[in-house]
Coordinates of C-alpha atoms in Angstrom, one line a residue:
X1 CA 121.7 156.7 86.6
X2 CA 118.8 156.1 84.2
X3 CA 115.2 157.4 84.9
X4 CA 113.4 155.5 82.2
X5 CA 113.9 152.4 80.1
X6 CA 114.2 153.2 76.4
X7 CA 112.4 151.5 73.6
X8 CA 115.5 149.6 72.5
X9 CA 115.8 148.1 76.0
X10 CA 112.2 147.1 76.0
X11 CA 112.5 145.4 72.7
X12 CA 115.6 143.6 73.9
X13 CA 113.8 142.5 77.0
X14 CA 110.8 141.3 74.9
X15 CA 113.1 139.2 72.6
X16 CA 114.9 137.7 75.5
X17 CA 111.9 137.0 77.7
X18 CA 110.0 135.4 74.7
X19 CA 113.0 133.3 73.8
X20 CA 113.1 131.8 77.3
X21 CA 109.3 131.4 77.4
X22 CA 109.5 129.5 74.2
X23 CA 111.8 127.0 75.8
X24 CA 109.3 126.3 78.4
X25 CA 106.4 126.0 75.9
X26 CA 108.5 123.6 73.8
X27 CA 109.0 121.3 76.7
X28 CA 105.2 121.0 77.3
X29 CA 103.8 120.4 73.8
X30 CA 104.7 118.1 70.9
X31 CA 107.3 119.2 68.4
X32 CA 105.1 119.7 65.3
X33 CA 102.5 122.0 67.1
X34 CA 105.4 124.0 68.5
X35 CA 107.0 124.5 65.1
X36 CA 103.6 125.3 63.5
X37 CA 102.2 127.8 66.1
X38 CA 105.2 129.2 67.9
X39 CA 108.1 129.4 65.4
X40 CA 106.4 132.2 63.4
X41 CA 105.7 134.3 66.6
X42 CA 107.9 137.3 66.9
X43 CA 108.3 139.4 70.1
X44 CA 107.8 143.2 69.4
X45 CA 107.7 145.0 72.8
X46 CA 107.5 144.5 76.5
X47 CA 106.0 146.8 79.2
X48 CA 105.2 146.3 82.9
X49 CA 101.8 145.0 81.9
X50 CA 102.1 143.1 78.7
X51 CA 104.2 141.6 75.9
X52 CA 103.3 142.2 72.3
X53 CA 103.7 139.3 69.9
X54 CA 103.6 139.6 66.1
X55 CA 101.8 136.8 64.2
X56 CA 101.2 136.2 60.5
X57 CA 97.4 136.2 60.6
X58 CA 94.3 136.4 62.8
X59 CA 93.7 132.7 62.7
X60 CA 96.9 132.2 64.8
X61 CA 95.5 134.4 67.5
X62 CA 92.3 132.4 67.6
X63 CA 94.0 129.0 67.7
X64 CA 96.8 129.9 70.2
X65 CA 94.3 131.5 72.5
X66 CA 92.0 128.5 72.5
X67 CA 94.8 126.0 73.1
X68 CA 97.8 127.5 74.7
X69 CA 96.6 130.6 76.6
X70 CA 97.2 129.3 80.1
X71 CA 100.6 127.7 79.1
X72 CA 101.8 131.1 77.7
X73 CA 100.7 132.9 80.9
X74 CA 102.4 130.3 83.0
X75 CA 105.7 130.6 81.1
X76 CA 105.7 134.4 81.3
X77 CA 105.1 134.2 85.0
X78 CA 107.9 131.7 85.4
X79 CA 110.4 133.8 83.4
X80 CA 109.6 137.3 84.6
X81 CA 107.9 136.7 87.9
X82 CA 105.0 139.0 86.9
X83 CA 101.4 138.3 85.7
X84 CA 101.9 139.7 82.3
X85 CA 99.2 139.5 79.7
X86 CA 100.1 139.0 76.0
X87 CA 98.6 140.8 73.0
X88 CA 98.9 139.9 69.3
X89 CA 99.9 142.2 66.5
X90 CA 98.8 140.8 63.2
X91 CA 101.1 141.5 60.3
X92 CA 99.7 139.7 57.3
X93 CA 102.0 137.3 55.6
X94 CA 101.5 134.9 52.8
X95 CA 100.2 132.0 55.0
X96 CA 97.3 129.8 54.2
X97 CA 95.8 127.8 57.1
X98 CA 94.2 124.6 56.2
X99 CA 90.7 123.5 57.4
X100 CA 90.1 123.8 61.1
X101 CA 90.1 120.0 61.6
X102 CA 93.8 120.0 60.5
X103 CA 95.2 123.0 62.5
X104 CA 98.7 121.7 62.9
X105 CA 99.4 121.8 59.1
X106 CA 100.8 125.2 57.9
X107 CA 101.5 125.8 54.3
X108 CA 103.2 128.6 52.5
X109 CA 101.4 129.2 49.2
X110 CA 104.5 129.4 47.1
X111 CA 106.0 126.1 48.5
X112 CA 103.6 123.7 50.2
X113 CA 105.3 122.1 53.3
X114 CA 102.6 119.9 54.7
X115 CA 103.7 118.5 58.0
X116 CA 107.4 119.4 57.3
X117 CA 109.4 120.9 60.2
X118 CA 111.0 124.2 59.6
X119 CA 114.3 122.6 60.4
X120 CA 114.1 119.0 58.9
X121 CA 116.9 117.6 61.1
X122 CA 115.6 118.9 64.3
X123 CA 118.8 120.8 65.2
X124 CA 118.8 124.2 66.7
X125 CA 121.5 126.2 64.7
X126 CA 122.2 128.6 67.5
X127 CA 123.9 125.8 69.5
X128 CA 127.5 125.5 68.4
X129 CA 130.9 124.5 69.8
X130 CA 132.0 128.2 69.5
X131 CA 129.4 129.4 72.0
X132 CA 129.6 126.4 74.3
X133 CA 131.5 127.4 77.5
X134 CA 134.2 124.8 78.2
X135 CA 135.5 124.1 81.8
X136 CA 136.7 121.2 84.0
X137 CA 133.2 120.1 84.6
X138 CA 132.5 119.3 80.9
X139 CA 136.0 119.0 79.3
X140 CA 135.9 115.3 78.5
X141 CA 132.4 115.5 77.0
X142 CA 133.3 118.5 75.0
X143 CA 136.5 117.0 73.6
X144 CA 134.7 113.8 72.7
X145 CA 132.0 115.6 71.0
X146 CA 134.5 117.5 68.8
X147 CA 136.3 114.3 68.0
X148 CA 133.1 112.6 67.0
X149 CA 132.1 115.5 64.7
X150 CA 135.3 115.1 62.8
X151 CA 134.8 111.4 62.1
X152 CA 131.2 110.4 62.9
X153 CA 130.5 106.7 63.2
X154 CA 134.2 105.7 62.7
X155 CA 135.6 106.5 66.2
X156 CA 135.8 104.7 69.5
X157 CA 133.0 106.8 71.0
X158 CA 130.0 105.0 69.4
X159 CA 127.6 105.4 71.0
X160 CA 128.4 108.6 72.7
X161 CA 126.3 108.7 75.9
X162 CA 126.4 112.0 77.7
X163 CA 124.7 112.4 81.1
X164 CA 124.2 114.9 83.9
X165 CA 121.7 116.9 85.9
X166 CA 119.2 119.4 84.5
X167 CA 120.4 122.6 82.9
X168 CA 124.2 121.6 82.7
X169 CA 124.5 121.9 78.9
X170 CA 123.9 118.4 77.5
X171 CA 121.4 119.5 75.0
X172 CA 123.6 122.4 73.8
X173 CA 126.5 120.0 73.3
X174 CA 124.7 117.4 71.3
X175 CA 123.1 120.1 69.1
X176 CA 126.5 121.6 68.6
X177 CA 127.9 118.1 67.6
X178 CA 125.1 117.6 65.1
X179 CA 125.4 121.1 63.6
X180 CA 129.1 120.6 63.1
X181 CA 128.6 117.3 61.3
X182 CA 125.9 118.9 59.1
X183 CA 128.3 121.7 58.2
X184 CA 131.3 119.6 57.5
X185 CA 129.5 116.6 56.1
X186 CA 126.5 118.0 54.1
X187 CA 125.7 114.6 52.5
X188 CA 125.3 112.8 55.8
X189 CA 121.7 112.3 57.1
X190 CA 121.6 113.7 60.6
X191 CA 118.5 113.9 62.9
X192 CA 118.0 115.1 66.4
X193 CA 114.8 114.4 68.5
X194 CA 113.8 113.8 72.0
X195 CA 112.8 110.3 73.3
X196 CA 109.3 111.6 73.8
X197 CA 109.0 112.6 70.1
X198 CA 110.5 109.2 69.1
X199 CA 107.9 107.4 71.3
X200 CA 105.0 109.5 69.9
X201 CA 106.1 108.9 66.3
X202 CA 106.2 105.2 67.1
X203 CA 102.7 105.2 68.5
X204 CA 101.5 107.1 65.4
X205 CA 103.2 104.5 63.2
X206 CA 101.4 101.7 65.1
X207 CA 98.0 103.5 64.6
X208 CA 98.7 104.0 61.0
X209 CA 100.1 100.6 60.4
X210 CA 103.4 102.0 59.2
X211 CA 105.9 100.5 61.7
X212 CA 108.2 99.3 58.9
X213 CA 108.3 102.7 57.3
X214 CA 109.0 104.4 60.6
X215 CA 111.9 101.9 61.5
X216 CA 113.4 102.2 58.0
X217 CA 113.5 106.0 58.2
X218 CA 115.8 105.9 61.2
X219 CA 117.9 103.0 59.9
X220 CA 118.8 105.2 57.0
X221 CA 120.4 107.9 59.2
X222 CA 124.1 108.5 59.4
X223 CA 123.8 110.2 62.7
X224 CA 121.0 109.6 65.2
X225 CA 120.9 112.0 68.2
X226 CA 118.3 111.3 70.9
X227 CA 117.9 113.6 73.9
X228 CA 116.6 112.4 77.3
X229 CA 116.8 108.7 76.5
X230 CA 115.8 108.0 80.1
X231 CA 112.1 108.6 79.1
X232 CA 112.0 105.3 77.3
X233 CA 111.8 103.6 80.6
X234 CA 109.1 101.0 81.0
X235 CA 108.1 101.4 77.4
X236 CA 108.9 97.8 76.3
X237 CA 107.8 98.0 72.7
X238 CA 109.5 101.3 72.1
X239 CA 112.7 99.9 73.6
X240 CA 112.5 96.8 71.5
X241 CA 112.2 98.8 68.3
X242 CA 115.0 101.2 69.3
X243 CA 117.2 98.2 70.2
X244 CA 116.8 97.0 66.6
X245 CA 117.5 100.4 65.1
X246 CA 120.5 100.8 67.4
X247 CA 122.0 97.5 66.2
X248 CA 121.5 98.3 62.6
X249 CA 123.1 101.8 62.8
X250 CA 126.0 100.5 65.0
X251 CA 126.8 97.6 62.7
X252 CA 127.0 100.0 59.7
X253 CA 129.2 102.4 61.5
X254 CA 126.6 105.1 61.9
X255 CA 127.0 107.5 64.8
X256 CA 124.7 107.2 67.8
X257 CA 124.5 110.1 70.3
X258 CA 122.3 109.8 73.5
X259 CA 121.7 112.1 76.5
X260 CA 120.3 111.2 79.9
X261 CA 120.1 112.5 83.4
X262 CA 121.8 109.4 84.8
X263 CA 124.6 107.1 83.7
X264 CA 123.6 103.9 81.9
X265 CA 123.9 101.6 85.0
X266 CA 121.4 103.8 86.9
X267 CA 118.6 103.8 84.4
X268 CA 115.6 102.2 85.9
X269 CA 113.0 100.5 83.7
X270 CA 115.5 100.1 80.8
X271 CA 116.2 96.7 79.3
X272 CA 119.6 95.2 80.3
X273 CA 120.6 94.6 76.6
X274 CA 120.1 98.4 75.9
X275 CA 122.1 99.4 79.0
X276 CA 124.9 97.1 77.8
X277 CA 124.9 98.7 74.4
X278 CA 124.9 102.2 75.9
X279 CA 128.2 101.3 77.4
X280 CA 129.9 100.1 74.2
X281 CA 131.3 103.5 73.4
X282 CA 131.9 106.4 75.7
X283 CA 129.7 107.4 78.7
X284 CA 130.7 110.9 79.8
X285 CA 129.2 113.1 82.5
X286 CA 128.8 116.9 82.8
X287 CA 129.1 118.2 86.4
X288 CA 127.8 121.5 87.8
X289 CA 130.1 124.3 86.7
X290 CA 132.8 125.7 89.0
X291 CA 132.8 129.4 90.0
X292 CA 135.2 130.5 87.2
X293 CA 133.0 128.7 84.6
X294 CA 129.8 130.2 86.0
X295 CA 131.4 133.7 85.7
X296 CA 132.3 133.0 82.1
X297 CA 128.8 131.7 81.3
X298 CA 127.2 134.9 82.8
X299 CA 129.4 137.2 80.8
X300 CA 128.7 135.3 77.6
X301 CA 125.0 135.4 78.2
X302 CA 125.1 139.1 79.0
X303 CA 127.0 139.7 75.8
X304 CA 124.4 137.7 73.8
X305 CA 121.5 139.8 75.2
X306 CA 123.4 143.1 75.0
X307 CA 123.5 144.2 78.6
X308 CA 126.5 145.5 80.7
X309 CA 126.5 144.3 84.3
X310 CA 129.2 145.1 86.9
X311 CA 131.5 142.4 88.1
X312 CA 130.2 142.7 91.7
X313 CA 126.8 141.7 90.4
X314 CA 128.2 138.8 88.3
X315 CA 130.3 137.6 91.3
X316 CA 127.2 137.7 93.5
X317 CA 125.1 135.7 91.0
X318 CA 127.9 133.2 90.4
X319 CA 128.6 132.7 94.1
X320 CA 124.9 132.1 94.9
X321 CA 123.5 130.1 92.0
X322 CA 125.7 127.0 91.7
X323 CA 123.5 124.2 90.7
X324 CA 123.2 124.6 86.9
X325 CA 123.7 126.7 83.8
X326 CA 120.0 127.1 83.1
X327 CA 119.4 128.9 86.4
X328 CA 122.4 131.2 85.8
X329 CA 121.1 132.2 82.5
X330 CA 117.5 132.5 83.8
X331 CA 118.8 134.9 86.5
X332 CA 120.1 137.3 83.9
X333 CA 116.9 137.2 82.0
X334 CA 114.8 137.8 85.0
X335 CA 117.2 140.5 86.2
X336 CA 116.7 142.3 82.9
X337 CA 113.0 141.9 83.1
X338 CA 112.8 143.2 86.7
X339 CA 114.8 146.2 85.7
X340 CA 112.7 146.9 82.5
X341 CA 109.3 146.3 84.1
X342 CA 109.9 148.1 87.3
X343 CA 112.0 151.0 86.0
X344 CA 114.9 150.0 88.2
X345 CA 118.6 150.3 87.7
X346 CA 120.4 147.0 87.7
X347 CA 122.3 147.1 91.0
X348 CA 123.3 144.6 93.7
X349 CA 120.1 144.9 95.6
X350 CA 118.0 144.1 92.5
X351 CA 120.4 141.2 91.8
X352 CA 119.9 139.8 95.4
X353 CA 116.1 139.9 95.1
X354 CA 116.3 138.3 91.6
X355 CA 118.6 135.5 92.9
X356 CA 116.0 134.8 95.6
X357 CA 113.3 134.4 93.0
X358 CA 115.4 132.2 90.7
X359 CA 117.0 129.9 93.2
X360 CA 115.4 126.5 93.4
X361 CA 117.3 125.3 96.4
X362 CA 115.3 123.6 99.1
X363 CA 114.1 126.0 101.8
X364 CA 116.1 125.6 105.0
X365 CA 115.3 126.9 108.4
X366 CA 118.0 129.3 109.7
X367 CA 119.7 127.8 112.8
X368 CA 122.9 128.3 114.7
X369 CA 124.6 125.3 113.2
X370 CA 123.9 126.7 109.7
X371 CA 125.1 130.2 110.7
X372 CA 128.3 128.7 112.2
X373 CA 129.0 126.6 109.1
X374 CA 128.6 129.5 106.6
X375 CA 130.5 132.0 108.8
X376 CA 133.5 129.7 109.3
X377 CA 133.7 128.8 105.6
X378 CA 133.5 132.5 104.6
X379 CA 136.2 133.5 107.2
X380 CA 138.4 130.5 106.4
X381 CA 138.5 128.9 109.8
X382 CA 137.8 125.3 111.1
X383 CA 134.1 125.1 112.1
X384 CA 135.0 122.8 115.0
X385 CA 137.6 125.2 116.4
X386 CA 134.9 127.9 116.9
X387 CA 133.5 125.8 119.6
X388 CA 136.8 125.2 121.3
X389 CA 138.5 127.2 124.0
X390 CA 141.2 128.6 121.8
X391 CA 141.9 132.4 122.0
X392 CA 143.4 132.8 118.5
X393 CA 142.3 136.1 117.1
X394 CA 140.8 134.7 113.9
X395 CA 138.9 132.0 115.7
X396 CA 137.6 134.5 118.3
X397 CA 136.4 136.8 115.5
X398 CA 134.6 134.0 113.7
X399 CA 133.0 132.9 117.0
X400 CA 131.8 136.4 117.9
X401 CA 130.4 137.0 114.4
X402 CA 128.6 133.7 114.5
X403 CA 127.1 134.5 118.0
X404 CA 126.0 138.0 116.8
X405 CA 124.3 136.5 113.7
X406 CA 122.7 133.8 115.7
X407 CA 121.1 136.5 117.9
X408 CA 120.1 138.5 114.9
X409 CA 118.7 135.7 112.7
X410 CA 117.2 133.2 115.2
X411 CA 114.9 133.2 118.1
X412 CA 117.3 131.3 120.2
X413 CA 118.0 132.6 123.8
X414 CA 121.4 133.9 124.9
X415 CA 121.8 130.8 127.0
X416 CA 121.0 128.5 124.0
X417 CA 123.5 130.4 121.8
X418 CA 126.2 130.1 124.4
X419 CA 125.6 126.3 124.7
X420 CA 126.2 125.9 121.0
X421 CA 129.6 127.5 121.2
X422 CA 131.3 125.2 123.7
X423 CA 129.0 125.7 126.7
X424 CA 129.7 129.4 127.1
X425 CA 127.4 131.5 129.3
X426 CA 125.0 134.3 128.3
X427 CA 127.4 137.1 129.3
X428 CA 129.9 135.9 126.8
X429 CA 127.3 136.1 124.1
X430 CA 126.4 139.6 125.1
X431 CA 130.1 140.7 125.0
X432 CA 130.5 139.1 121.6
X433 CA 127.4 140.9 120.2
X434 CA 128.5 144.2 121.6
X435 CA 132.1 143.7 120.2
X436 CA 130.7 143.0 116.7
X437 CA 128.4 146.0 116.8
X438 CA 131.3 148.3 117.7
X439 CA 133.5 146.9 114.9
X440 CA 130.6 147.4 112.4
X441 CA 130.4 151.0 113.4
X442 CA 134.2 151.6 113.2
X443 CA 135.3 149.3 110.3
X444 CA 133.6 149.5 106.8
X445 CA 135.5 146.4 105.6
X446 CA 134.3 144.4 108.7
X447 CA 130.8 145.7 108.2
X448 CA 130.8 144.5 104.6
X449 CA 132.0 141.0 105.6
X450 CA 129.3 140.6 108.3
X451 CA 126.6 141.8 105.9
X452 CA 127.9 139.4 103.2
X453 CA 127.8 136.5 105.5
X454 CA 124.3 137.3 106.5
X455 CA 123.2 137.5 102.9
X456 CA 124.7 134.1 102.2
X457 CA 122.9 132.6 105.2
X458 CA 119.5 134.2 104.1
X459 CA 120.0 133.0 100.5
X460 CA 120.8 129.5 101.6
X461 CA 117.4 129.4 103.2
X462 CA 115.6 130.4 100.1

């Protein structure tokens, strides 16, 4: 049992927390300002009160404080659950900041890079096929992405349209596809961007009277990857330009990769001619991960951030966070932060409280029907039979536990509880509750089962 968190763990927590904060920040500001102001920031340490961030010069602190202070605080709160403040540590580097009226341009003295992204193709090199967890929920999309990377543009999957809910790994997969092509075909021109960035660049081109140059730059690509294409909805001029770019690339056997939260046929506010073209190749979905895949994802993430967590805790998280990969990973990050900032051992109780904070499931009021549903599923019996007159022992046990938890977790009267279980009277409910209490006292395994059912009910209610 540890008494304090050592410096190494603090530094690890700082790096992990800031990495996830950066993801939130990146979603809320344009790509170029993010590259300019946040890419050079390095996390140094984390305490229960603050995170220390290294920056290359004092001007960074002035600009970030004036423009992004509230955003940083909000991101830190969302990731850690605490009202952390941030402090800057200036470590002078050979940066030259242009005039204040052009703050988003950062130049390195030895090699001017005015308005040039740190990664010209927009791809994040950390996303690869090797660290993508494959399972039944994404097997088709994964296999198609690998096949495309081996022969971009000259395959049956053009365009490759991948869709699914938030946090299921779409962005990881399309980055991995792009990175593989860049590695194996270094002469091919590959670019990744979000539809929002594409739209903003189009508006800038209109403003600067450079539409032809803008369009030509994308027509020259060998691989065009656009994330969240659904955000082109109701943008008629942008859609019209994209339609022409799409046609040019497709006719020249250039690879097009698109992601969306919905399949093509469900995209509202999108021109029919575009929807038709989205279906020319392969449209493949990614579903929420199954239990086994969720466990694999948790172990992979734990390995990445360098923490060892018991299987019981992993099982609890995987069993209770089922909607998407992002929440699973966020849970581990928050668990590490809660441990480091509160000087607590990572145990099942801390995991339970962290899961409650992370879960975005809609809050549900605990009622007898919900209790019966969760208890019957846990005990492997038919929910309908709990209300029948059967005296089979496994059904009786499930019924008595459901009655006991209904009394413990709701304000329902004994009469109301009895009515929910086949019209039984209040004396039957009292007998059931007394029986369960005695078994809890006498049988540790039975006690664990009842507590586990209770936890699942409370978790389901947010």
